[in-house]
Short mmCIF file of C-alpha atoms in Angstrom, two decimals:
data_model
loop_
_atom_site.label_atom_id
_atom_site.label_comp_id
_atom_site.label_asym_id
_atom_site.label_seq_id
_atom_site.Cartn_x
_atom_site.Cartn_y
_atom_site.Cartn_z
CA UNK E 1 141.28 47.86 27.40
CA UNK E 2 137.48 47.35 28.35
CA UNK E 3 138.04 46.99 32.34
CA UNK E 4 134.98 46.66 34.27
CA UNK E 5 134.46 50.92 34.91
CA UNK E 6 135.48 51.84 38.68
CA UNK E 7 133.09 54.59 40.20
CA UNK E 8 135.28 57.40 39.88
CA UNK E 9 133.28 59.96 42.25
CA UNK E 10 135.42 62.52 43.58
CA UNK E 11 138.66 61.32 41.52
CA UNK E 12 138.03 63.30 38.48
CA UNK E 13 140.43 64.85 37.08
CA UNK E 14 142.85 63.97 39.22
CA UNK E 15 146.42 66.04 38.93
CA UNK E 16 149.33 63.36 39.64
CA UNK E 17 151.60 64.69 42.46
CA UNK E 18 154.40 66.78 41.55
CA UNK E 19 157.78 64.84 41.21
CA UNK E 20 156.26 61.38 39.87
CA UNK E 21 157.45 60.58 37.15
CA UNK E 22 154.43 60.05 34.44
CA UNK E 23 154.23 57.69 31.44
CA UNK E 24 153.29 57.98 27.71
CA UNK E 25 151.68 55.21 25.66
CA UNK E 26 152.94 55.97 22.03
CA UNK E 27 151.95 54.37 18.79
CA UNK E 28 151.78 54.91 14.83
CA UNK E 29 150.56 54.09 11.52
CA UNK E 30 150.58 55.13 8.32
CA UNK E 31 147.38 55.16 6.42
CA UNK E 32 147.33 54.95 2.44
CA UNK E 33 144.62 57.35 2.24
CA UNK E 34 144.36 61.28 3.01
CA UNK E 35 144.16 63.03 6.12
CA UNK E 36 140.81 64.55 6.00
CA UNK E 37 139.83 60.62 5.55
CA UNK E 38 141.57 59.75 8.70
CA UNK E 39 139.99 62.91 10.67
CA UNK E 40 136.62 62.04 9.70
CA UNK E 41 137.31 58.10 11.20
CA UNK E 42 137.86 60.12 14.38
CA UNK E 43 135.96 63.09 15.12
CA UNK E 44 132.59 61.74 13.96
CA UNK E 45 130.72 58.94 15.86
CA UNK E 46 130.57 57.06 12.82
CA UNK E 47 134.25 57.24 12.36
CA UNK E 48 134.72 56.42 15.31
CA UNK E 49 132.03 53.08 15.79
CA UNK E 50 133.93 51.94 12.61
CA UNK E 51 136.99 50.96 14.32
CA UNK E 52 136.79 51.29 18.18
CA UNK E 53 133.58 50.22 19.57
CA UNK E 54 130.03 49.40 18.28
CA UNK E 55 128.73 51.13 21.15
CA UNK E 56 129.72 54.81 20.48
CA UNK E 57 127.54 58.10 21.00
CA UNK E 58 127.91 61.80 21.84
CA UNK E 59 129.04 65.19 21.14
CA UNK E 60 132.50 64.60 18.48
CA UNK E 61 133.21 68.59 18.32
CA UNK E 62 134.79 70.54 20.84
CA UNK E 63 133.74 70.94 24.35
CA UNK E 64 131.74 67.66 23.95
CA UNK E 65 131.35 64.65 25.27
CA UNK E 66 131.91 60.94 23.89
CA UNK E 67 130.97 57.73 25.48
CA UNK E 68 132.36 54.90 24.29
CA UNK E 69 131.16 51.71 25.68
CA UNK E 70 132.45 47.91 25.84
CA UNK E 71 131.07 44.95 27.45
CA UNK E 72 132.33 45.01 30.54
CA UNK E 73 132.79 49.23 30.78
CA UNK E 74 133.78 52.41 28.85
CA UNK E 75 135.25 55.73 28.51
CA UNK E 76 133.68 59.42 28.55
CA UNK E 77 136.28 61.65 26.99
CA UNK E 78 136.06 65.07 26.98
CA UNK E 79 136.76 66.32 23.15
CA UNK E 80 138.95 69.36 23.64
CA UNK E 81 141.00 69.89 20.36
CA UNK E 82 139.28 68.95 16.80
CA UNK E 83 141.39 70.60 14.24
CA UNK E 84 140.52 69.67 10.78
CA UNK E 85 142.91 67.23 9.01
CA UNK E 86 145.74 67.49 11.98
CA UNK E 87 144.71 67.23 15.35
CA UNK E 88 142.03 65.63 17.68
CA UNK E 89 142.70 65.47 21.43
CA UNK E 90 140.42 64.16 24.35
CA UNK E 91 140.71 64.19 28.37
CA UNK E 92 139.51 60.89 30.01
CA UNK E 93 136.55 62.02 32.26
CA UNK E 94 135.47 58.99 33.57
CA UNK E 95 136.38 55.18 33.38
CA UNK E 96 139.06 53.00 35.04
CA UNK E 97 140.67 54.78 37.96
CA UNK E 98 144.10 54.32 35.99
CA UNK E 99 142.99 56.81 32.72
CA UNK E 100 140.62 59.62 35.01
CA UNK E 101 142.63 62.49 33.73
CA UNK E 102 144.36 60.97 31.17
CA UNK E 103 144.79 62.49 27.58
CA UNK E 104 145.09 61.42 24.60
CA UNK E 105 146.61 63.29 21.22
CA UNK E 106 146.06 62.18 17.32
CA UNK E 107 148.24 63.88 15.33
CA UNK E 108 147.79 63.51 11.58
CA UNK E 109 150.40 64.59 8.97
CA UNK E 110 150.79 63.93 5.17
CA UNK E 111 153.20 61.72 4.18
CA UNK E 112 153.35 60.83 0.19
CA UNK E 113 150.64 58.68 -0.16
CA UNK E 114 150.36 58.07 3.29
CA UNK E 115 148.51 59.49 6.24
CA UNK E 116 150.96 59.12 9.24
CA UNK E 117 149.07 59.45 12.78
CA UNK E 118 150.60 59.71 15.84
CA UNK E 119 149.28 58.60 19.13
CA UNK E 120 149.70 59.50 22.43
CA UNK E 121 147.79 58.10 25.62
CA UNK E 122 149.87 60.18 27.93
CA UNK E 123 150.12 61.48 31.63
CA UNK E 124 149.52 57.50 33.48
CA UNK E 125 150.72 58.14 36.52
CA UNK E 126 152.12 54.32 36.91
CA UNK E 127 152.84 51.86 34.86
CA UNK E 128 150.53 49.00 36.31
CA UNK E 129 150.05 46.04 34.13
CA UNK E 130 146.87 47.62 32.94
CA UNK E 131 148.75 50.23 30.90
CA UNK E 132 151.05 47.19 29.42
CA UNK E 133 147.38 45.71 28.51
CA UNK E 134 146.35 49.31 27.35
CA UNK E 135 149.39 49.74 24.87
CA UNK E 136 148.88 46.35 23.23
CA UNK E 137 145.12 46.92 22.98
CA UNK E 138 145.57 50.48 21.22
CA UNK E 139 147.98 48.98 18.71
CA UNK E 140 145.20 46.43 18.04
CA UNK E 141 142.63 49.20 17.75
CA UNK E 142 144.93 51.76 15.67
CA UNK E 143 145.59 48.74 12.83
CA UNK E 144 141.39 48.81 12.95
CA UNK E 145 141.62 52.28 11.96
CA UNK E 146 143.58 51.94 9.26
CA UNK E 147 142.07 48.76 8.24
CA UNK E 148 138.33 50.95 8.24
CA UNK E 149 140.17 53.70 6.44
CA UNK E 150 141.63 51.81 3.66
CA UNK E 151 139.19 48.99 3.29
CA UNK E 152 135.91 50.37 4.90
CA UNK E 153 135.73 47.90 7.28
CA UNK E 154 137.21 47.97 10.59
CA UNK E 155 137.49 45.48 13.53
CA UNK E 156 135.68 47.91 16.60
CA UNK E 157 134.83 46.09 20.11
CA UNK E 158 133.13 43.32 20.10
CA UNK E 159 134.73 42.46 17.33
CA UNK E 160 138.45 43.24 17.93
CA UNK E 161 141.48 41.23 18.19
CA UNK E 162 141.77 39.40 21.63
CA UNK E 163 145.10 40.04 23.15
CA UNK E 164 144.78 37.90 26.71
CA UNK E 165 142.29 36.63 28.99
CA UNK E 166 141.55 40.29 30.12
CA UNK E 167 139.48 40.43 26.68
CA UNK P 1 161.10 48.54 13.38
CA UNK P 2 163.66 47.54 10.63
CA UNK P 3 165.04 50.76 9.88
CA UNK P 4 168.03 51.10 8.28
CA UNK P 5 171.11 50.26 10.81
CA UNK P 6 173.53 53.03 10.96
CA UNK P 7 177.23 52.99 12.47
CA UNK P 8 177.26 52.38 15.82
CA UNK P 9 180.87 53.06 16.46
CA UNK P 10 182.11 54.71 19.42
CA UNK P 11 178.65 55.18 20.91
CA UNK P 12 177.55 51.73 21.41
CA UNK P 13 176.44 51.14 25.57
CA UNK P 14 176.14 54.92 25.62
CA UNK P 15 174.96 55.88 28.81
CA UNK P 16 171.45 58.71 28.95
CA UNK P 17 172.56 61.85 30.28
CA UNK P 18 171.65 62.10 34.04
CA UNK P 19 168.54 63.85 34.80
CA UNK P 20 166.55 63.19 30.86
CA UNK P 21 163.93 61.43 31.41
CA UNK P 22 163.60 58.30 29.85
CA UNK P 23 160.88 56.91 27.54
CA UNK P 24 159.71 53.05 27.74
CA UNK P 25 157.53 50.97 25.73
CA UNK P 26 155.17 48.21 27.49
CA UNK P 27 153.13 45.47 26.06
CA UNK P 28 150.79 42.44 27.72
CA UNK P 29 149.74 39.41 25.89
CA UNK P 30 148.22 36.89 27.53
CA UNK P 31 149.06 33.55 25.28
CA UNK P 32 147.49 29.88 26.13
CA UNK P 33 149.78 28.00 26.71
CA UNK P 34 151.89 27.37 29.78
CA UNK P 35 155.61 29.40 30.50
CA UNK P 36 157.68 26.65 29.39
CA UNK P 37 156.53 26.86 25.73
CA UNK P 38 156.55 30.62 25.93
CA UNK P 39 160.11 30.79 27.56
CA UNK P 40 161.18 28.13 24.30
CA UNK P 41 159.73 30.54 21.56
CA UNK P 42 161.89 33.74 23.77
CA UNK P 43 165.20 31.63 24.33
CA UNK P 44 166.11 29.45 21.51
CA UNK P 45 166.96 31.19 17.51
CA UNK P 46 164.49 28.64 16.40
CA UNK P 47 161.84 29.68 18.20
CA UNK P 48 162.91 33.73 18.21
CA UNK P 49 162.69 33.27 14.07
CA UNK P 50 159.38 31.34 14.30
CA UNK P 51 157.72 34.98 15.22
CA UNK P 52 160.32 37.87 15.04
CA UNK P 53 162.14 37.11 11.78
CA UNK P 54 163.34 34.34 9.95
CA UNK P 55 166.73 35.60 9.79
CA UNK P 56 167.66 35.12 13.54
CA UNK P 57 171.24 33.70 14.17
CA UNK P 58 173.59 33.66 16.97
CA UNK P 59 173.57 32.04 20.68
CA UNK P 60 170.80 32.52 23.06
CA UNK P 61 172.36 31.48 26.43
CA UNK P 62 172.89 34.37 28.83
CA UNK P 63 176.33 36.03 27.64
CA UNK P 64 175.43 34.91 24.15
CA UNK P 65 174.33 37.45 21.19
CA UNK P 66 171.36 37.09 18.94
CA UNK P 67 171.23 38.36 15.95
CA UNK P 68 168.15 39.28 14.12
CA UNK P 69 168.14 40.69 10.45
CA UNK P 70 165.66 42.27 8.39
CA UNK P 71 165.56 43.51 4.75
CA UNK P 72 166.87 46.92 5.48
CA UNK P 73 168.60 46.56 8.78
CA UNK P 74 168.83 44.39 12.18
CA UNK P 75 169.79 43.91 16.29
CA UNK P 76 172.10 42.88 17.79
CA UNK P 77 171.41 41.60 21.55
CA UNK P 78 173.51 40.64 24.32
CA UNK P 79 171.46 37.87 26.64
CA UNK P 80 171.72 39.17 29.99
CA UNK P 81 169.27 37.07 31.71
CA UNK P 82 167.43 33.98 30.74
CA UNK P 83 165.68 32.55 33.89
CA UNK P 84 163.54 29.24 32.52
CA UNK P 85 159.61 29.45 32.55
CA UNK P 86 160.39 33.33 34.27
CA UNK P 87 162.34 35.84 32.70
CA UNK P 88 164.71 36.88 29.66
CA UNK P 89 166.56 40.41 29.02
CA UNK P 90 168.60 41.72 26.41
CA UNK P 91 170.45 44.46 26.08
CA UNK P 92 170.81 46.13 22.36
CA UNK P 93 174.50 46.44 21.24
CA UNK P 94 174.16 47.27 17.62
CA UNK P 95 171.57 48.47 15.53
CA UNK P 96 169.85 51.87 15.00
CA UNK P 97 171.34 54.80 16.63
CA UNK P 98 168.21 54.99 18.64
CA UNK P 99 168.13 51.34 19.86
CA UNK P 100 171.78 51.48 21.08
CA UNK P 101 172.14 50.89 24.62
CA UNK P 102 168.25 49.98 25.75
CA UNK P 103 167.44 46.94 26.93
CA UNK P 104 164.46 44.22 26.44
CA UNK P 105 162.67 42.33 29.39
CA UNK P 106 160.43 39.73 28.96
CA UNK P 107 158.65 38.57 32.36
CA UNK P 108 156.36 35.44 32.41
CA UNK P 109 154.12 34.04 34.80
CA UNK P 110 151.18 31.86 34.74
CA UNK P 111 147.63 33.24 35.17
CA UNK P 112 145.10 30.24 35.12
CA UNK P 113 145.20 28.81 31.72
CA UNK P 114 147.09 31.61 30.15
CA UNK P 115 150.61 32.83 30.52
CA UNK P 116 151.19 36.44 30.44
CA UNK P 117 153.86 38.17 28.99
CA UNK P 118 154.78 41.61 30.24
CA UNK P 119 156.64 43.03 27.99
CA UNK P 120 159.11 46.11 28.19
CA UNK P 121 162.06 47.81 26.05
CA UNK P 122 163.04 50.30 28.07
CA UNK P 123 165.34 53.32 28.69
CA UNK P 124 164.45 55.14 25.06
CA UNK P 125 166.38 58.41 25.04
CA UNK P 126 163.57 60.53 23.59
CA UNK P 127 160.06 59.92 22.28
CA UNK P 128 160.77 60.15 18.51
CA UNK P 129 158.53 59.52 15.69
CA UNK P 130 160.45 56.17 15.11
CA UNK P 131 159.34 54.38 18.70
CA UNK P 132 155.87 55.36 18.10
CA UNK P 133 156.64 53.03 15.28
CA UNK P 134 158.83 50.47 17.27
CA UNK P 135 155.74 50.45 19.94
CA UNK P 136 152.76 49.35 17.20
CA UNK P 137 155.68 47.27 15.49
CA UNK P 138 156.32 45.26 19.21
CA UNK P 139 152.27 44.60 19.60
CA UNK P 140 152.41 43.04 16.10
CA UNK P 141 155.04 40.87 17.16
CA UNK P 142 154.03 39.67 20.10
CA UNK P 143 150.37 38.97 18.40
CA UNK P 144 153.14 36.86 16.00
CA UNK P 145 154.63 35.39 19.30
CA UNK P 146 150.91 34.55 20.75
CA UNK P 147 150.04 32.81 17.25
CA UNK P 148 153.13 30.41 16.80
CA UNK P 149 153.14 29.22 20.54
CA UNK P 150 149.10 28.97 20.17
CA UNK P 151 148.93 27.64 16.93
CA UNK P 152 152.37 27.02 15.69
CA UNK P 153 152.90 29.41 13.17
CA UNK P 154 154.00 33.35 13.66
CA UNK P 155 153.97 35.97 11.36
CA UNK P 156 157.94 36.63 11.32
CA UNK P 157 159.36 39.17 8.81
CA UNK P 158 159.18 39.10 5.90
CA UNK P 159 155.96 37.83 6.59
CA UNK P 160 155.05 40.33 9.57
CA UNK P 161 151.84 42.52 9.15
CA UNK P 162 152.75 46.32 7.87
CA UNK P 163 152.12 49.06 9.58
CA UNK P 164 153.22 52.28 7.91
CA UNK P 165 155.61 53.03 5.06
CA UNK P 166 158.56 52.52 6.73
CA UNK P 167 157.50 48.92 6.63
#
């Protein structure tokens, strides 16, 4: 997932052209723990260095910014829902070319003893190898959340499960 | 992914209603080893039950149906390609309601020391709740089918790593 970072410049935000079809990168897991648990893992910078990447600072509530940072690049996302125990959502501000205006939805629901989240990378405007990478990668980093949830320790960047020789 | 299998019935190869828009899910791995090995572990019930699960039966030449069984449920596949070192596809004939007429393609192809799999199982009706699952439940097999080629020994069900309580 950590690409070397393109300069975006003037391709921020970018709205795909009408008629393409776009494509979703979905995922979930069920965490034995509650939901507020899972919310704090991501909509606080600590949460979120626990299981994604060392290398995390910024603004977690709404309207701010995060920048998350791997070796070779990173992501600035753009927090704009952070709803207590059910929702956190983020637009992609800068990063690869392939995710500038991408968003991406955690939905977080009770289920027994179980957390379920739901994940949603959506709005890719092709699917290039990179977002076959991309899906793999967030499975790898989702199983670090719950692994940080239920354990307290998670397996963030540089740390994480290697998928291919893009790692 | 091994929810229970309902009654497939009359709707098996049911064709998507023109103009839906269909769902897919796409994985990379990138596994050390060269096409050949990768294309064995893909194309022969010894090597599918050496990562998917160990109760894998039937005949993998193209024309040929696999089936794979889990505790609470199982696939059936048709083989409708199996190009050596290059390419196999299924297409699901029994199984979950949800599963019924998609279809699996693996593509290999060597990328220095690696091969990489692109993975797809496309043509999913809708984005339900259960592939979200399916998707984090593929990337944990094909970690299992990066491990036994690597190292020689997967992480088939029953052995497969949970992800949620459906597991």
């Amino acid at each position: 997932m950590q690409r070397s970072k393109k300069s975006s410049k003037s391709d921020k935000h970018v709205t795909p052209e009408k008629g393409i079809k776009m494509v979703d990168i979905l995922h979930k897991v069920g965490i034995a723990s509650s939901p507020e648990d899972v919310y704090t893992a991501l909509s606080t910078v600590e949460g979120l260095a626990g299981w994604w990447t060392d290398d995390t600072q910024g603004e977690s509530t709404v309207g701010g910014v995060l920048q998350f940072r791997f070796p070779p690049g990173g992501f600035d996302m753009l927090v704009t829902d952070s709803d207590p125990a059910t929702h956190v959502a983020w637009q992609v501000i800068d990063g690869p070319e392939e995710w500038i205006g991408t968003t991406i939805n955690w939905h977080l629901k009770q289920d027994g003893d179980f957390t379920t989240v739901l994940f949603k990378h959506q709005d890719w405007r092709e699917p290039v190898e990179f977002m076959h990478h991309c899906s793999t990668k967030w499975a790898v980093y989702l199983l670090s959340l719950k692994s940080l949830v239920e354990t307290g320790k998670g397996a963030p960047a540089p740390r994480d499960v290697k998928i291919d020789s893009w790692d």
